[in-house]
PDB file of C-alpha atoms in Angstrom:
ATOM      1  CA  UNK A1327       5.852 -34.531 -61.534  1.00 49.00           C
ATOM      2  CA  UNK A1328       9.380 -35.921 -61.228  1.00 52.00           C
ATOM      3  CA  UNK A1329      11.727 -34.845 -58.766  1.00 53.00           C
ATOM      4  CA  UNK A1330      14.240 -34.654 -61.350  1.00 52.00           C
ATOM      5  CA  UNK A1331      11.727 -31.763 -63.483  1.00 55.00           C
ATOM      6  CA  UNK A1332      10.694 -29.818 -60.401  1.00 59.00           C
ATOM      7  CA  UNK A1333      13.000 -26.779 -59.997  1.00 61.00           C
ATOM      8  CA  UNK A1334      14.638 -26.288 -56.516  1.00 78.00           C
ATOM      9  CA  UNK A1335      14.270 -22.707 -54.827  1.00 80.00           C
ATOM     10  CA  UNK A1336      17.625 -21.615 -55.715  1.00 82.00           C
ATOM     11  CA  UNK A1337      16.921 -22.414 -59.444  1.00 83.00           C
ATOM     12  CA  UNK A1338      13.491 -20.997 -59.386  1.00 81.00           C
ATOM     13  CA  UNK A1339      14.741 -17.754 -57.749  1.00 84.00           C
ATOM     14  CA  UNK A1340      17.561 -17.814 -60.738  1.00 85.00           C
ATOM     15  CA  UNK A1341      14.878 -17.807 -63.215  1.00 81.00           C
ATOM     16  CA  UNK A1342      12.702 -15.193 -61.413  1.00 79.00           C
ATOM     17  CA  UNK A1343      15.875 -12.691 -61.780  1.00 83.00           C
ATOM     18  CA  UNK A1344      16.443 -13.286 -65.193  1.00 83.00           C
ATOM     19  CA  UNK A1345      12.806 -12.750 -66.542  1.00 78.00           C
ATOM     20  CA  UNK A1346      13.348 -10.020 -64.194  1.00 80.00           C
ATOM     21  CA  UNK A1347      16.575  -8.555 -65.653  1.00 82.00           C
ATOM     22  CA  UNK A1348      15.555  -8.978 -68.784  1.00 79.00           C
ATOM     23  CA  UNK A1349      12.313  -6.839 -68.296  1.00 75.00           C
ATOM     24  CA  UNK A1350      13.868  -4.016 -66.733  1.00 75.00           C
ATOM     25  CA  UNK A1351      16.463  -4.086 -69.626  1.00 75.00           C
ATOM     26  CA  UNK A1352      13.893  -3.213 -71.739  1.00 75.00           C
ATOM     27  CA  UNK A1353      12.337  -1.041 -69.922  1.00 73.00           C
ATOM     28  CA  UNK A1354      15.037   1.237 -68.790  1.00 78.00           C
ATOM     29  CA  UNK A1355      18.185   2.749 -70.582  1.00 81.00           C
ATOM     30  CA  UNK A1356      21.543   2.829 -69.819  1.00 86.00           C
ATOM     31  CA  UNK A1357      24.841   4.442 -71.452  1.00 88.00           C
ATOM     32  CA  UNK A1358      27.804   6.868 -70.733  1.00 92.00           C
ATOM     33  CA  UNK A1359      27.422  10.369 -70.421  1.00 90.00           C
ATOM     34  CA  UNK A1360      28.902  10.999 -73.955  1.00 91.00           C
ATOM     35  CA  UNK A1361      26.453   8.278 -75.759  1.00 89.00           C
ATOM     36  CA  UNK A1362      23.079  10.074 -73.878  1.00 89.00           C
ATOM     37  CA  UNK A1363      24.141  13.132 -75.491  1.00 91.00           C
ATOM     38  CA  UNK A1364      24.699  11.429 -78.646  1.00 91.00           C
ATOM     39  CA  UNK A1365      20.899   9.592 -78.477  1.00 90.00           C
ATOM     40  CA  UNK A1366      17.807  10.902 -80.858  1.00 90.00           C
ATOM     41  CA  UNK A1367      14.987  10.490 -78.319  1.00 85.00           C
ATOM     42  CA  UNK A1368      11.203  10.480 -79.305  1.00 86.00           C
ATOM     43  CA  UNK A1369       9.971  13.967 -78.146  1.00 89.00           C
ATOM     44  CA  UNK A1370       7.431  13.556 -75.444  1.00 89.00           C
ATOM     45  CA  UNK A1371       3.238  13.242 -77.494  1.00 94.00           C
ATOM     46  CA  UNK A1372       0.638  15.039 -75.570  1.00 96.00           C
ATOM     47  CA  UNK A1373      -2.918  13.856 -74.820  1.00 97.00           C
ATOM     48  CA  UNK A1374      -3.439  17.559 -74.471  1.00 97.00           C
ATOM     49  CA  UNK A1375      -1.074  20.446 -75.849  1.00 96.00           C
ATOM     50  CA  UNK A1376       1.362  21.010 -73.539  1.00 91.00           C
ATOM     51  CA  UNK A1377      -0.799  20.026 -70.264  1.00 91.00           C
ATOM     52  CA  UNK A1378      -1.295  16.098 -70.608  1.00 96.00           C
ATOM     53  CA  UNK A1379       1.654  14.046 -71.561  1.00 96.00           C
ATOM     54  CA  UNK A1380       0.879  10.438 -72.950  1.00 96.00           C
ATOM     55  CA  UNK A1381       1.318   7.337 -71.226  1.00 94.00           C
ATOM     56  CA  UNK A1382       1.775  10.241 -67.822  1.00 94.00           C
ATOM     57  CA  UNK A1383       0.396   9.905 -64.450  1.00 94.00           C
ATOM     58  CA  UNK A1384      -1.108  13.403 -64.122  1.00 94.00           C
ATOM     59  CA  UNK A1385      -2.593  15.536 -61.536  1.00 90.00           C
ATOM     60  CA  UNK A1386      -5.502  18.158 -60.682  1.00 91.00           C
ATOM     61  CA  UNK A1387      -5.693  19.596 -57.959  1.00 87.00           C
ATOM     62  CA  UNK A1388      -7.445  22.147 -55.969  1.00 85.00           C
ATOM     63  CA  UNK A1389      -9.801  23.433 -52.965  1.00 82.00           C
ATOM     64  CA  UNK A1390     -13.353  22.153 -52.496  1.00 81.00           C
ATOM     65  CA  UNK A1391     -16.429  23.407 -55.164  1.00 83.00           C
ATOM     66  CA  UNK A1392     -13.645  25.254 -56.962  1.00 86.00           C
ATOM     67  CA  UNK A1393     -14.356  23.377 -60.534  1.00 89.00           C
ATOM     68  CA  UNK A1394     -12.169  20.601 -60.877  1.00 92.00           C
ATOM     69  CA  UNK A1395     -14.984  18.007 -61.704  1.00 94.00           C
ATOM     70  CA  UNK A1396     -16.215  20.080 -64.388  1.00 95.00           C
ATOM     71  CA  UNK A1397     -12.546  20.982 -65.875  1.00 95.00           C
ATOM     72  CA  UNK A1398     -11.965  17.371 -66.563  1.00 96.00           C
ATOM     73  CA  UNK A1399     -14.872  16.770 -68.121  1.00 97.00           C
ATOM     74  CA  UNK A1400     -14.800  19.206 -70.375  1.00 97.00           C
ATOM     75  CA  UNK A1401     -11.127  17.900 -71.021  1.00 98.00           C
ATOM     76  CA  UNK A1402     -12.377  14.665 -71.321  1.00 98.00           C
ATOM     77  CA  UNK A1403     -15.025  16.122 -73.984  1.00 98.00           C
ATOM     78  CA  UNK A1404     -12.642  18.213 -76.040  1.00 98.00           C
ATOM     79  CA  UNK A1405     -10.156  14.997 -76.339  1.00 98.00           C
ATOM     80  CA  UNK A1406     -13.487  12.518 -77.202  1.00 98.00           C
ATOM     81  CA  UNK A1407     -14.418  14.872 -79.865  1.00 98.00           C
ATOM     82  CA  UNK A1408     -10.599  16.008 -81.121  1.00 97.00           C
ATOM     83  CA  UNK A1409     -11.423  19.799 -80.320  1.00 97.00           C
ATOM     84  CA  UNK A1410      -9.054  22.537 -78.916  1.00 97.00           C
ATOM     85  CA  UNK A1411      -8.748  22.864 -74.877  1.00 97.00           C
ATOM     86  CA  UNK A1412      -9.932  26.536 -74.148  1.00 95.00           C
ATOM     87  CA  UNK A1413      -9.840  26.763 -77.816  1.00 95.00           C
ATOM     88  CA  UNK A1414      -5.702  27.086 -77.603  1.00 96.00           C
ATOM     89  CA  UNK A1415      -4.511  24.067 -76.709  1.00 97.00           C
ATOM     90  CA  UNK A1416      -4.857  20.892 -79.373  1.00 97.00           C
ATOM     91  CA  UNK A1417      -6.001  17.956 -78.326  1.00 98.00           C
ATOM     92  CA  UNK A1418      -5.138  13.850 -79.765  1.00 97.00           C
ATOM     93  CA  UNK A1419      -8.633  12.723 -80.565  1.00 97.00           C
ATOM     94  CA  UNK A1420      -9.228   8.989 -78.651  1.00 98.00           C
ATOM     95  CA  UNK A1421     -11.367   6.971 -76.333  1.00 98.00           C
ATOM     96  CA  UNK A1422     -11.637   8.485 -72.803  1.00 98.00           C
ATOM     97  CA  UNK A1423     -12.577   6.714 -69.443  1.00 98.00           C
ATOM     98  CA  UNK A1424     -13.925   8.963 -66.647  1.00 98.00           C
ATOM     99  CA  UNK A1425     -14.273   6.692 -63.174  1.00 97.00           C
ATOM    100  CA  UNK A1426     -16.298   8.948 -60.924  1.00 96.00           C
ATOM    101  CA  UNK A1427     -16.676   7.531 -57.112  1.00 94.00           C
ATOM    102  CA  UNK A1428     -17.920  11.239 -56.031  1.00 89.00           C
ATOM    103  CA  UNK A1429     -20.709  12.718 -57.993  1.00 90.00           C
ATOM    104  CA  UNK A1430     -24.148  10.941 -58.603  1.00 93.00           C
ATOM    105  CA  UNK A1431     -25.881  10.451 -61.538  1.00 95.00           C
ATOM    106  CA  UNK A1432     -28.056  12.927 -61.923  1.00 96.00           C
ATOM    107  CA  UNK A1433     -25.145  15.324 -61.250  1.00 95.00           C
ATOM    108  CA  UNK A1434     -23.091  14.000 -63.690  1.00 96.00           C
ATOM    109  CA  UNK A1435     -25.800  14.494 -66.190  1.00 97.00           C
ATOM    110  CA  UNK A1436     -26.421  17.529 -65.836  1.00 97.00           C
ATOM    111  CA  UNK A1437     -23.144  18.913 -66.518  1.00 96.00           C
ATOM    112  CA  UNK A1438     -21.963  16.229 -69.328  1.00 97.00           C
ATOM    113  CA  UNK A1439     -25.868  17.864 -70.889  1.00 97.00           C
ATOM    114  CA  UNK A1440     -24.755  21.495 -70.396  1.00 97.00           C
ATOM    115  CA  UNK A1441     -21.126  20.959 -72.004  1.00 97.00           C
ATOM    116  CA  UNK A1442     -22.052  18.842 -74.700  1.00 97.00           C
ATOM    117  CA  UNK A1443     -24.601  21.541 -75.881  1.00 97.00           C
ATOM    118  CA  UNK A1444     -22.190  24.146 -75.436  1.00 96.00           C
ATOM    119  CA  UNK A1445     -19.045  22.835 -77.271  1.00 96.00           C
ATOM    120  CA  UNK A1446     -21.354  21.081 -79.883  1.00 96.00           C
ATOM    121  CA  UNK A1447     -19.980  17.585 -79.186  1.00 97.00           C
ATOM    122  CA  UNK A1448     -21.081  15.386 -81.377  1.00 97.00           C
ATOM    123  CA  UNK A1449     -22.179  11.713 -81.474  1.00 97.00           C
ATOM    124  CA  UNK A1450     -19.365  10.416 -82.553  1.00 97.00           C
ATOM    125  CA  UNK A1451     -17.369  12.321 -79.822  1.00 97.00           C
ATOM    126  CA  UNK A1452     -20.128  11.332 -77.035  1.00 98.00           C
ATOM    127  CA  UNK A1453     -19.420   8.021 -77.512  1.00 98.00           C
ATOM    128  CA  UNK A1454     -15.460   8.226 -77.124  1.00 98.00           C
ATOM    129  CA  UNK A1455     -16.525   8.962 -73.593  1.00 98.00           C
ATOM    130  CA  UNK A1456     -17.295   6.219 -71.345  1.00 98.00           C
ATOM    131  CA  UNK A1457     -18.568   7.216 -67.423  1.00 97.00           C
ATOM    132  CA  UNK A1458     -18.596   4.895 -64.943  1.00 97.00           C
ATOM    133  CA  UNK A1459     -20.178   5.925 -61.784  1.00 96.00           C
ATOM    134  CA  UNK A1460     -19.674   3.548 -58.438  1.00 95.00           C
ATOM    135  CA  UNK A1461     -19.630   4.101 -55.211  1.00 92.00           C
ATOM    136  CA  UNK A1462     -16.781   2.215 -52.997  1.00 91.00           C
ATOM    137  CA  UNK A1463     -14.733   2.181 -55.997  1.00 92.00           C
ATOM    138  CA  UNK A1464     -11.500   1.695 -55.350  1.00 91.00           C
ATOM    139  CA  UNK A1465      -7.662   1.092 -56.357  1.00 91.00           C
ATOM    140  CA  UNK A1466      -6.330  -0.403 -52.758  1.00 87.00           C
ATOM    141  CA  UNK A1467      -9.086  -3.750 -53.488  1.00 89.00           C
ATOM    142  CA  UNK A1468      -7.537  -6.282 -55.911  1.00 90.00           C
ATOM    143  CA  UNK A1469     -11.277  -7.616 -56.972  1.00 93.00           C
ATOM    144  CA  UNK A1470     -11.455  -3.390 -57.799  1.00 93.00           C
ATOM    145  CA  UNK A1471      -8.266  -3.048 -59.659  1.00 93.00           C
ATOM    146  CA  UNK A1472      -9.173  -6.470 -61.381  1.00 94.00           C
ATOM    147  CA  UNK A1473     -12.495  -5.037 -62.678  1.00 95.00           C
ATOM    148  CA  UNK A1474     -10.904  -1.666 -63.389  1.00 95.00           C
ATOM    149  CA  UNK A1475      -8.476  -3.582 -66.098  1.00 95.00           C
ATOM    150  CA  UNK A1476     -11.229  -4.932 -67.368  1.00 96.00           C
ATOM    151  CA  UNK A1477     -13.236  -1.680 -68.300  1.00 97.00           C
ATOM    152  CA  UNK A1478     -10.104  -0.533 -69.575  1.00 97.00           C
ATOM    153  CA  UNK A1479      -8.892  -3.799 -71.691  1.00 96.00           C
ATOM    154  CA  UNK A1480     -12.869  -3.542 -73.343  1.00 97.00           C
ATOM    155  CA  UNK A1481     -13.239  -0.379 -73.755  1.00 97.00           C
ATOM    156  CA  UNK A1482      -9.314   0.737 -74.973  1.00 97.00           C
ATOM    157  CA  UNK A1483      -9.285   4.224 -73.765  1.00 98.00           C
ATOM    158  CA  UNK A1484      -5.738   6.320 -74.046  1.00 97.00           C
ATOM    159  CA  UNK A1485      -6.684   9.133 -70.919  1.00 97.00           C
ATOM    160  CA  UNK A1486      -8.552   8.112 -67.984  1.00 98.00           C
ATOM    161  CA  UNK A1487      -9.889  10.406 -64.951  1.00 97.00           C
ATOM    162  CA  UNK A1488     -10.104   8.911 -61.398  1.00 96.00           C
ATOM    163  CA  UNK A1489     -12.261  11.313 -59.397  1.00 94.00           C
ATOM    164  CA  UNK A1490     -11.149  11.329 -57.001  1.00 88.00           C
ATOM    165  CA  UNK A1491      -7.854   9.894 -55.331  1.00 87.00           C
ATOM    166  CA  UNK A1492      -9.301  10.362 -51.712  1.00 84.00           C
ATOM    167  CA  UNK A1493     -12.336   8.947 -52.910  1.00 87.00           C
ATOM    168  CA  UNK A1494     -10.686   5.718 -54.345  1.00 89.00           C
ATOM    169  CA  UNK A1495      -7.420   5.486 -52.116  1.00 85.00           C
ATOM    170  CA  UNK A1496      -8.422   4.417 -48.144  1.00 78.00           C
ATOM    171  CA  UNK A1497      -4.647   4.574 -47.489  1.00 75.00           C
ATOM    172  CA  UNK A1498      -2.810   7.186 -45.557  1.00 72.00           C
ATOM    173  CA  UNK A1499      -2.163  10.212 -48.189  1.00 66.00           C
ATOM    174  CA  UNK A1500       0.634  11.553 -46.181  1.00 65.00           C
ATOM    175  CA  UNK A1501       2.880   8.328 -45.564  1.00 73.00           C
ATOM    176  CA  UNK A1502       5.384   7.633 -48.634  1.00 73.00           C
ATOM    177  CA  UNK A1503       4.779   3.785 -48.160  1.00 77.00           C
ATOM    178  CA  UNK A1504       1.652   4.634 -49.246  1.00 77.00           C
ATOM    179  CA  UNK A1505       1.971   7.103 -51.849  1.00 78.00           C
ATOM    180  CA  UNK A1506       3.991   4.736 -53.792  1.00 82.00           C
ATOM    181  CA  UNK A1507       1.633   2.105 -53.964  1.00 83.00           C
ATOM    182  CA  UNK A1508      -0.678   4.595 -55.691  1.00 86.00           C
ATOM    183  CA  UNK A1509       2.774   5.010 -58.356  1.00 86.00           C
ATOM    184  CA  UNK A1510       3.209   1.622 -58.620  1.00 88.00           C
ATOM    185  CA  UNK A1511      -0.667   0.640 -59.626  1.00 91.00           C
ATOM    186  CA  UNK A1512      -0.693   3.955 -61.953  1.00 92.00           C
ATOM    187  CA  UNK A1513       2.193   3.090 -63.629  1.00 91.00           C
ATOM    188  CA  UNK A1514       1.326  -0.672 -64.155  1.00 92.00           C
ATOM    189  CA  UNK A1515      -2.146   0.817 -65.585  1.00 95.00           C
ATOM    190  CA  UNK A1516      -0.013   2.951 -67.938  1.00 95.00           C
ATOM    191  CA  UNK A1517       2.459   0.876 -69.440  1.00 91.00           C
ATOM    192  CA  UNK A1518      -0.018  -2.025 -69.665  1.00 92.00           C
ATOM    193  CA  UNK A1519      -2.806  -0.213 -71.595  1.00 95.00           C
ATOM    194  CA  UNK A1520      -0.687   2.776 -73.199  1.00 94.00           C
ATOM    195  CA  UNK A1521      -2.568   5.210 -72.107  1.00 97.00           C
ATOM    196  CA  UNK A1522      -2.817   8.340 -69.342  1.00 97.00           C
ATOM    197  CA  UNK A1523      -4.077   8.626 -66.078  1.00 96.00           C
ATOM    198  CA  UNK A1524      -5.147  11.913 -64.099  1.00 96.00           C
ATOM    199  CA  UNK A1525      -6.300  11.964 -60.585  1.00 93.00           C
ATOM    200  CA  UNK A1526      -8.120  14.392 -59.305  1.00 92.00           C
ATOM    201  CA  UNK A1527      -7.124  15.488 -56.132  1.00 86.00           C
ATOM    202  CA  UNK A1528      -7.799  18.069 -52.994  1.00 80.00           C
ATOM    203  CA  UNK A1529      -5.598  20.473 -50.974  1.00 77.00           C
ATOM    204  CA  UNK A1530      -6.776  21.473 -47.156  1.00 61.00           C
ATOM    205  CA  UNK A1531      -9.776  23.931 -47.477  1.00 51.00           C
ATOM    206  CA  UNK A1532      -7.765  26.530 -45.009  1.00 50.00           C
ATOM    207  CA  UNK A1533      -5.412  26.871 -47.876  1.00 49.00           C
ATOM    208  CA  UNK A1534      -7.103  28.621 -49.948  1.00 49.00           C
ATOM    209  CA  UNK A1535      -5.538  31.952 -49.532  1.00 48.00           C
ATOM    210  CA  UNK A1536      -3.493  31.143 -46.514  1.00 49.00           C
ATOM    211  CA  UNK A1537      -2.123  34.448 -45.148  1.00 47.00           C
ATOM    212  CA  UNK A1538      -1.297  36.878 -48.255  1.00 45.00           C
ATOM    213  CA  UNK A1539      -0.732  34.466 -50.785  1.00 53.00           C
ATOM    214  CA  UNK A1540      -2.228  34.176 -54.457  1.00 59.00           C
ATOM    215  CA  UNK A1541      -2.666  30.794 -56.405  1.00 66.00           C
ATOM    216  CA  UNK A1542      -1.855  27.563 -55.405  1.00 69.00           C
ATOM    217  CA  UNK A1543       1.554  25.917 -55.437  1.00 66.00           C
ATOM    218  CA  UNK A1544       2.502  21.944 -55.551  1.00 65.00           C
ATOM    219  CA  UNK A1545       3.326  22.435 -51.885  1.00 66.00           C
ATOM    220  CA  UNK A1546      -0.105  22.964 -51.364  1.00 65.00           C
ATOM    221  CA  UNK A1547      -1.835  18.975 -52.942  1.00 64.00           C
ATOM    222  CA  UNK A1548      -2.962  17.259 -50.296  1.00 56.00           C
ATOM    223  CA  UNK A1549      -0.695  14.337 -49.120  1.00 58.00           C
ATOM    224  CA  UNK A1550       3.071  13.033 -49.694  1.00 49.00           C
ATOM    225  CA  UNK A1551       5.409  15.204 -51.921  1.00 60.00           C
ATOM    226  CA  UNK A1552       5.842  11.427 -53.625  1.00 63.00           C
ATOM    227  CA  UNK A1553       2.771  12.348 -55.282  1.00 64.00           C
ATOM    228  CA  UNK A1554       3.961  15.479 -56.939  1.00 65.00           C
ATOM    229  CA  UNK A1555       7.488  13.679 -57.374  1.00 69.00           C
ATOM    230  CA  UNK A1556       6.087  10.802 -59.356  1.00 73.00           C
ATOM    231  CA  UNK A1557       3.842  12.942 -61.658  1.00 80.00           C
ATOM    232  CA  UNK A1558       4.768  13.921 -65.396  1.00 84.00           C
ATOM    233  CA  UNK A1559       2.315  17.263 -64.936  1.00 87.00           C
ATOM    234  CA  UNK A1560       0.750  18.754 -62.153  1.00 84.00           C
ATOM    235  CA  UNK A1561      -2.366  21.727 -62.135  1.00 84.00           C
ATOM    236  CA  UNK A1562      -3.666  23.505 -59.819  1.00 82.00           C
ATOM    237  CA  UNK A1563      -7.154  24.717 -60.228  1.00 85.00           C
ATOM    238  CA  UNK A1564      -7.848  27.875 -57.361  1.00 80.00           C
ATOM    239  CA  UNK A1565     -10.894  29.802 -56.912  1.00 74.00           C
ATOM    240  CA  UNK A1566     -11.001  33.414 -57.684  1.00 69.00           C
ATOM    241  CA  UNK A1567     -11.404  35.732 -55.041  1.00 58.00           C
ATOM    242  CA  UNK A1568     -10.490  37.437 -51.868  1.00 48.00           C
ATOM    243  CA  UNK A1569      -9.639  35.827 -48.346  1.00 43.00           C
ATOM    244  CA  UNK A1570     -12.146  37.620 -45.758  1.00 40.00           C
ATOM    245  CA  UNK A1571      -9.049  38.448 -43.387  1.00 35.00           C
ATOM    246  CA  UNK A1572      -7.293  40.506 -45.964  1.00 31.00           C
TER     247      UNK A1572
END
């Protein structure tokens, strides 16, 4: 190449801020106080009524064994077949991708068998559900991420279910550096393939009805506020029952 044609750093780091610039620009939105008043916006579409926003980084969270798995797969069942969430809530019928680093097999078959008998799911709705079961999946490995995009360029799903975010995240939950990468990927994934993402997620076991209290709060998922800061929805899914102190 000529030395003439070859870009020097300062030029190169020029054109680096404008594609840069010009991305956020379009991305973002800015205006005076009296012309965001003024603005029609596009009300927010739900993947679910009310619970799952589209193109939203989601989460569900709650104590060991208390259901969480099976929640989301019934979730993910409901929006594969276009049926009503706890027959109330209505869902946007598409393709759904549940990653499950977790739960075997043989598990997972049994309770994707038992709900699809008992909602009457059919074909057609079976096959808007893909599963992919690995263990060592993860988001913090690029060759991972890489092969995640795939699945999700192939198959075109708009929700996906990570099960879980300890399970697939070997950073440090609590640190904020941390947390954000977690955003950052989540939101890449989101804006890139239009579609939602919810991560399962734990609190600490000795939470579950710490002292006198009743139900979980966001104070109570398991890691950095950022998590619970950079989420469009956040449930908490408690067991029912007494604490043996009370």
């Amino acid at each position: 190449m000529d030395e003439e044609n070859r870009l020097t750093a300062e030029e190169q780091e020029k054109e680096n801020q404008r594609i840069f610039d010009e991305r956020a620009d379009k991305e973002g939105w800015e205006g005076t106080a009296d012309e965001l008043i003024k603005t029609d916006f596009k009300p927010v579409e739900h993947i679910v009524e009310d619970y799952i926003p589209e193109k939203s980084i989601v989460y569900f969270f709650g104590p060991p064994d208390c259901g969480k798995s099976w929640e989301l797969i019934y979730i993910a069942l409901c929006c594969a077949e276009g049926k009503k969430v706890f027959d109330i809530l209505k869902t946007k019928k598409c393709r759904v991708m549940y990653f499950d680093e977790e739960n075997n097999e043989a598990r997972m078959k049994m309770r994707i068998k038992a709900l699809i008998k008992g909602e009457k799911i059919s074909e057609e709705g079976q096959k808007n559900l893909k599963i992919l079961i690995y263990k060592g999946l993860s988001i913090t490995l690029t060759r991972w991420t890489n092969w995640i995009s795939r699945k999700i360029r192939e198959f075109k799903p708009e929700f996906i279910i990570l099960d879980s975010l300890s399970a697939v995240y070997e950073g440090d939950q609590l640190s904020v550096k941390d947390a954000n990468k977690i955003r950052r990927w989540a939101t890449e994934i989101t804006k890139k393939h239009n579609c939602s993402i919810v991560f399962i997620a734990h609190c600490p076991k000795q939470n579950q009805f710490k002292g006198k209290k009743k139900g979980l709060t966001q104070d109570d998922l398991f890691g950095s506020m950022q998590f619970a800061g950079q989420a469009s929805a956040i449930t908490a899914i408690d067991k029912i029952g007494t604490a043996e102190n009370e």
